[in-house]
Amino acid sequence: AAVFLGVYLWGRTAVRVHERPVAAPRGAWWPDAAWVAGLLAAWVVLLWLSPAALWIAFGLMLLQMHVLGPHRGAVAVALTTAVAVADGLLVQVGPGDPWTGYVLGPLLGAGVAMDVVLGIEAFVRESQTRQRTVDELTRARRHLARAERERAVTDERARLARDIHDTLAQSLSAIELLLRTAEATIGADDDRARDLVGQARGAARDGLAEARRVVEDLTPTELERSTTLLAALHAVADRTASSHDDGTGHDGTGRRLSVTVHTGGTARPLPVPLET
């Protein structure tokens, strides 16, 4: 018994099969098979010395399947079962005693040991497969989230580009035109130049307000001041015409600017994103 226990403890430190993946090869001659062979030899001697050692057979079968795997482990279990049956029939059964228990007991124990180990390992494999599936789904979800963020950034850049083109760019163009006209009238008509500079400052304030609106993603100023989209369009038309007027009702080329809004149908409220 001391030898059997010593071999078992040595194998627990040398053969760390519980740290290996289930799919890893098992049953190498050293130290896996050597450990099982040493335990089997010590158990046979112990069984010859004491019939009570027969109770160790079931635990030994579980260990053999776990260490050697489903193929070599089954061979070791079959050998252990044969030794247990032979010991029961040749040594322990007496004249007139029923012998079926000494045969069916080891056979049932071998079947249960094989089923338990194979079932547990199949469950572990299924769990690992599911975990790999979950990991793949997690990676795919992260990839989709990253792609969605990149798409959102691209859409936001496109929206900002449209907003800047529709608002800030036009305001800057109006400011440049007014200042250029004012520069041409400095010294000749200072009052007119001051009036044009004042208009340029107003256009600059409107551009600043638009810039803040773009940053804060608010609705356009005209929509905030008006109750309908039609009124907001008229406000934009009036502002555009006045911003290009040089103070005499002309745009500096002798032509009067006229910005008109034509609509058809009945005006009705629309969703704010559509109005914007």
Coordinates of C-alpha atoms in Angstrom, one line a residue:
A1 CA 0.0 0.0 0.0
A2 CA 2.9 2.4 0.8
V3 CA 4.5 1.6 -2.6
F4 CA 1.1 2.1 -4.4
L5 CA 0.6 5.5 -2.6
G6 CA 4.2 6.6 -3.4
V7 CA 3.8 5.8 -7.1
Y8 CA 0.5 7.7 -7.1
L9 CA 2.0 10.8 -5.5
W10 CA 5.0 10.7 -7.9
G11 CA 2.7 10.6 -10.8
R12 CA 0.6 13.5 -9.6
T13 CA 3.7 15.7 -9.7
A14 CA 5.2 14.3 -12.9
V15 CA 2.1 13.8 -15.0
R16 CA 0.0 17.0 -14.8
V17 CA -2.6 15.9 -17.2
H18 CA -5.2 18.2 -15.7
E19 CA -3.2 21.2 -17.0
R20 CA -3.3 20.0 -20.6
P21 CA -6.0 20.8 -23.1
V22 CA -8.5 18.1 -23.7
A23 CA -7.6 17.9 -27.3
A24 CA -3.9 17.5 -26.6
P25 CA -2.3 14.1 -27.3
R26 CA -2.2 11.8 -24.3
G27 CA -0.9 8.4 -23.4
A28 CA 2.8 8.9 -24.1
W29 CA 5.1 6.1 -22.9
W30 CA 6.9 8.5 -20.5
P31 CA 5.7 9.5 -18.0
D32 CA 2.0 8.8 -18.7
A33 CA 2.0 5.1 -19.5
A34 CA 4.9 4.5 -17.1
W35 CA 2.8 6.0 -14.2
V36 CA -0.3 3.9 -15.1
A37 CA 1.9 0.7 -15.5
G38 CA 3.5 1.3 -12.1
L39 CA 0.1 1.8 -10.4
L40 CA -1.3 -1.3 -12.1
A41 CA 1.7 -3.4 -11.1
A42 CA 1.5 -2.2 -7.5
W43 CA -2.3 -2.8 -7.4
V44 CA -1.9 -6.4 -8.7
V45 CA 0.6 -7.1 -5.9
L46 CA -1.7 -5.4 -3.4
L47 CA -4.7 -7.4 -4.7
W48 CA -2.7 -10.6 -4.3
L49 CA -1.9 -9.7 -0.7
S50 CA -5.4 -8.4 0.3
P51 CA -8.7 -9.0 -1.5
A52 CA -9.9 -5.6 -0.2
A53 CA -7.7 -4.0 -2.8
L54 CA -10.4 -4.9 -5.3
W55 CA -12.2 -1.7 -4.3
I56 CA -9.4 0.4 -5.7
A57 CA -10.1 -0.9 -9.2
F58 CA -12.8 1.7 -10.0
G59 CA -10.7 4.7 -9.1
L60 CA -7.8 3.1 -11.0
M61 CA -10.0 2.8 -14.1
L62 CA -11.0 6.5 -13.9
L63 CA -7.4 7.5 -13.7
Q64 CA -6.4 5.3 -16.6
M65 CA -9.0 6.8 -18.9
H66 CA -8.1 10.4 -17.8
V67 CA -4.3 9.9 -18.3
L68 CA -4.1 7.7 -21.3
G69 CA -7.1 9.0 -23.3
P70 CA -10.0 7.1 -24.9
H71 CA -7.9 4.6 -26.9
R72 CA -5.0 3.5 -24.7
G73 CA -7.1 4.2 -21.6
A74 CA -9.7 1.7 -22.8
V75 CA -7.0 -1.0 -23.2
A76 CA -5.7 -0.3 -19.7
V77 CA -9.3 -0.4 -18.3
A78 CA -9.9 -3.7 -20.1
L79 CA -6.7 -5.2 -18.5
T80 CA -7.7 -3.9 -15.1
T81 CA -11.2 -5.4 -15.5
A82 CA -9.7 -8.8 -16.5
V83 CA -7.4 -8.8 -13.5
A84 CA -10.3 -7.9 -11.2
V85 CA -12.6 -10.6 -12.7
A86 CA -9.8 -13.2 -12.5
D87 CA -9.1 -12.4 -8.9
G88 CA -12.8 -12.7 -8.0
L89 CA -13.2 -16.0 -9.7
L90 CA -10.0 -17.6 -8.7
V91 CA -9.3 -16.2 -5.3
Q92 CA -12.4 -14.7 -3.6
V93 CA -15.3 -16.9 -4.7
G94 CA -15.8 -19.9 -2.6
P95 CA -17.4 -23.3 -3.3
G96 CA -21.1 -22.8 -3.8
D97 CA -20.8 -19.0 -3.7
P98 CA -22.5 -17.0 -6.6
W99 CA -19.8 -15.9 -9.1
T100 CA -21.9 -13.4 -11.1
G101 CA -21.1 -10.5 -8.8
Y102 CA -17.4 -10.9 -9.3
V103 CA -17.9 -10.7 -13.1
L104 CA -20.7 -8.1 -13.4
G105 CA -19.2 -5.8 -10.8
P106 CA -15.9 -5.1 -12.6
L107 CA -17.6 -5.0 -15.9
L108 CA -20.2 -2.4 -14.8
G109 CA -17.4 -0.4 -13.0
A110 CA -15.4 -0.3 -16.2
G111 CA -18.4 0.8 -18.3
V112 CA -19.2 3.5 -15.8
A113 CA -15.6 4.7 -15.6
M114 CA -15.3 5.0 -19.4
D115 CA -18.7 6.7 -19.8
V116 CA -18.0 9.2 -17.0
V117 CA -14.6 10.2 -18.3
L118 CA -15.7 10.3 -22.0
G119 CA -18.8 12.3 -21.0
I120 CA -16.9 14.9 -19.0
E121 CA -14.3 15.3 -21.8
A122 CA -17.1 15.7 -24.4
F123 CA -18.7 18.3 -22.2
V124 CA -15.4 20.2 -21.9
R125 CA -14.9 20.1 -25.7
E126 CA -18.4 21.4 -26.2
S127 CA -17.8 24.2 -23.7
Q128 CA -14.5 25.1 -25.4
T129 CA -16.2 25.1 -28.8
R130 CA -19.0 27.4 -27.5
Q131 CA -16.3 29.7 -25.9
R132 CA -14.5 29.9 -29.2
T133 CA -17.8 30.8 -30.9
V134 CA -18.5 33.5 -28.3
D135 CA -14.9 34.9 -28.8
E136 CA -15.4 35.0 -32.5
L137 CA -18.8 36.8 -32.1
T138 CA -17.2 39.2 -29.7
R139 CA -14.4 40.0 -32.2
A140 CA -17.0 40.4 -35.0
R141 CA -19.0 42.7 -32.8
R142 CA -16.0 44.8 -32.0
H143 CA -15.1 45.0 -35.7
L144 CA -18.7 46.1 -36.5
A145 CA -18.6 48.6 -33.8
R146 CA -15.3 50.0 -35.0
A147 CA -16.7 50.1 -38.6
E148 CA -19.8 51.8 -37.4
R149 CA -17.8 54.5 -35.5
E150 CA -15.7 55.1 -38.6
R151 CA -18.8 55.4 -40.7
A152 CA -20.3 57.8 -38.2
V153 CA -17.2 59.9 -38.2
T154 CA -17.2 60.0 -42.0
D155 CA -20.9 61.0 -42.1
E156 CA -20.3 63.7 -39.5
R157 CA -17.4 65.1 -41.5
A158 CA -19.6 65.1 -44.6
R159 CA -22.4 66.9 -42.7
L160 CA -20.0 69.5 -41.4
A161 CA -18.6 70.0 -44.9
R162 CA -22.2 70.6 -46.2
D163 CA -23.0 72.9 -43.3
I164 CA -19.8 74.9 -43.8
H165 CA -20.4 75.2 -47.5
D166 CA -24.0 76.2 -47.1
T167 CA -23.4 78.7 -44.3
L168 CA -19.9 79.8 -43.4
A169 CA -18.5 79.8 -46.9
Q170 CA -21.3 82.0 -48.1
S171 CA -20.9 84.3 -45.1
L172 CA -17.2 84.6 -45.8
S173 CA -17.9 85.3 -49.4
A174 CA -20.3 88.1 -48.5
I175 CA -17.8 89.6 -46.0
E176 CA -15.0 89.5 -48.7
L177 CA -17.2 91.2 -51.2
L178 CA -18.4 94.0 -48.8
L179 CA -14.8 94.7 -47.6
R180 CA -13.5 94.8 -51.1
T181 CA -16.3 97.3 -52.0
A182 CA -15.5 99.3 -48.9
E183 CA -11.8 99.4 -49.7
A184 CA -12.6 100.9 -53.1
T185 CA -14.6 103.7 -51.5
I186 CA -12.2 104.7 -48.7
G187 CA -11.3 108.3 -49.1
A188 CA -13.9 108.9 -51.8
D189 CA -17.0 108.2 -49.7
D190 CA -16.1 107.4 -46.1
D191 CA -19.7 107.2 -45.0
R192 CA -20.4 104.5 -47.6
A193 CA -17.3 102.7 -46.6
R194 CA -18.3 102.7 -42.9
D195 CA -21.8 101.4 -43.9
L196 CA -20.2 98.6 -45.9
V197 CA -17.9 97.7 -43.0
G198 CA -20.9 97.6 -40.7
Q199 CA -22.6 95.2 -43.1
A200 CA -19.5 93.1 -43.2
R201 CA -19.5 93.0 -39.4
G202 CA -23.1 91.9 -39.4
A203 CA -22.3 89.1 -41.8
A204 CA -19.3 88.2 -39.6
R205 CA -21.7 87.9 -36.6
D206 CA -24.1 85.8 -38.6
G207 CA -21.1 83.6 -39.7
L208 CA -20.0 83.2 -36.0
A209 CA -23.5 82.3 -35.0
E210 CA -23.6 79.7 -37.8
A211 CA -20.2 78.3 -36.6
R212 CA -21.5 77.9 -33.1
R213 CA -24.6 76.3 -34.5
V214 CA -22.6 73.8 -36.4
V215 CA -20.4 73.0 -33.4
E216 CA -23.3 72.6 -31.1
D217 CA -25.4 70.8 -33.8
L218 CA -28.3 73.1 -33.2
T219 CA -31.0 74.0 -35.7
P220 CA -30.3 76.9 -38.1
T221 CA -30.7 80.4 -36.8
E222 CA -33.5 81.2 -39.3
L223 CA -35.5 78.1 -38.1
E224 CA -35.1 79.1 -34.5
R225 CA -36.3 82.7 -35.2
S226 CA -39.2 81.6 -37.5
T227 CA -42.2 79.4 -37.0
T228 CA -42.3 77.8 -40.4
L229 CA -39.8 76.7 -43.1
L230 CA -41.3 79.2 -45.5
A231 CA -40.6 82.2 -43.2
A232 CA -37.0 80.9 -42.7
L233 CA -36.5 80.8 -46.4
H234 CA -37.7 84.3 -46.8
A235 CA -35.3 85.4 -44.0
V236 CA -32.4 83.8 -45.8
A237 CA -33.4 85.4 -49.1
D238 CA -33.7 88.9 -47.5
R239 CA -30.3 88.5 -45.7
T240 CA -28.6 87.3 -48.9
A241 CA -29.9 90.2 -50.9
S242 CA -28.9 92.8 -48.3
S243 CA -25.5 91.3 -47.8
H244 CA -24.7 91.7 -51.5
D245 CA -26.2 95.2 -51.7
D246 CA -23.5 98.0 -51.8
G247 CA -25.8 100.5 -50.1
T248 CA -27.4 101.8 -53.2
G249 CA -29.5 98.8 -54.1
H250 CA -26.8 97.4 -56.4
D251 CA -24.0 94.8 -56.2
G252 CA -21.3 97.1 -57.5
T253 CA -21.9 96.0 -61.1
G254 CA -24.9 98.3 -61.8
R255 CA -27.3 95.4 -61.3
R256 CA -29.8 95.2 -58.5
L257 CA -29.9 91.9 -56.7
S258 CA -33.3 90.4 -56.3
V259 CA -33.6 87.1 -54.3
T260 CA -37.1 85.6 -54.4
V261 CA -38.7 82.5 -53.0
H262 CA -41.3 80.6 -54.9
T263 CA -43.4 78.0 -53.2
G264 CA -46.4 75.9 -54.2
G265 CA -49.1 74.1 -52.2
T266 CA -50.1 74.7 -48.7
A267 CA -47.4 75.4 -46.1
R268 CA -47.4 72.8 -43.3
P269 CA -45.1 71.9 -40.4
L270 CA -42.3 69.5 -41.3
P271 CA -39.9 67.5 -39.1
V272 CA -37.0 69.6 -37.8
P273 CA -34.3 67.4 -39.6
L274 CA -36.1 67.9 -42.9
E275 CA -36.5 71.6 -42.3
T276 CA -32.8 71.9 -41.5

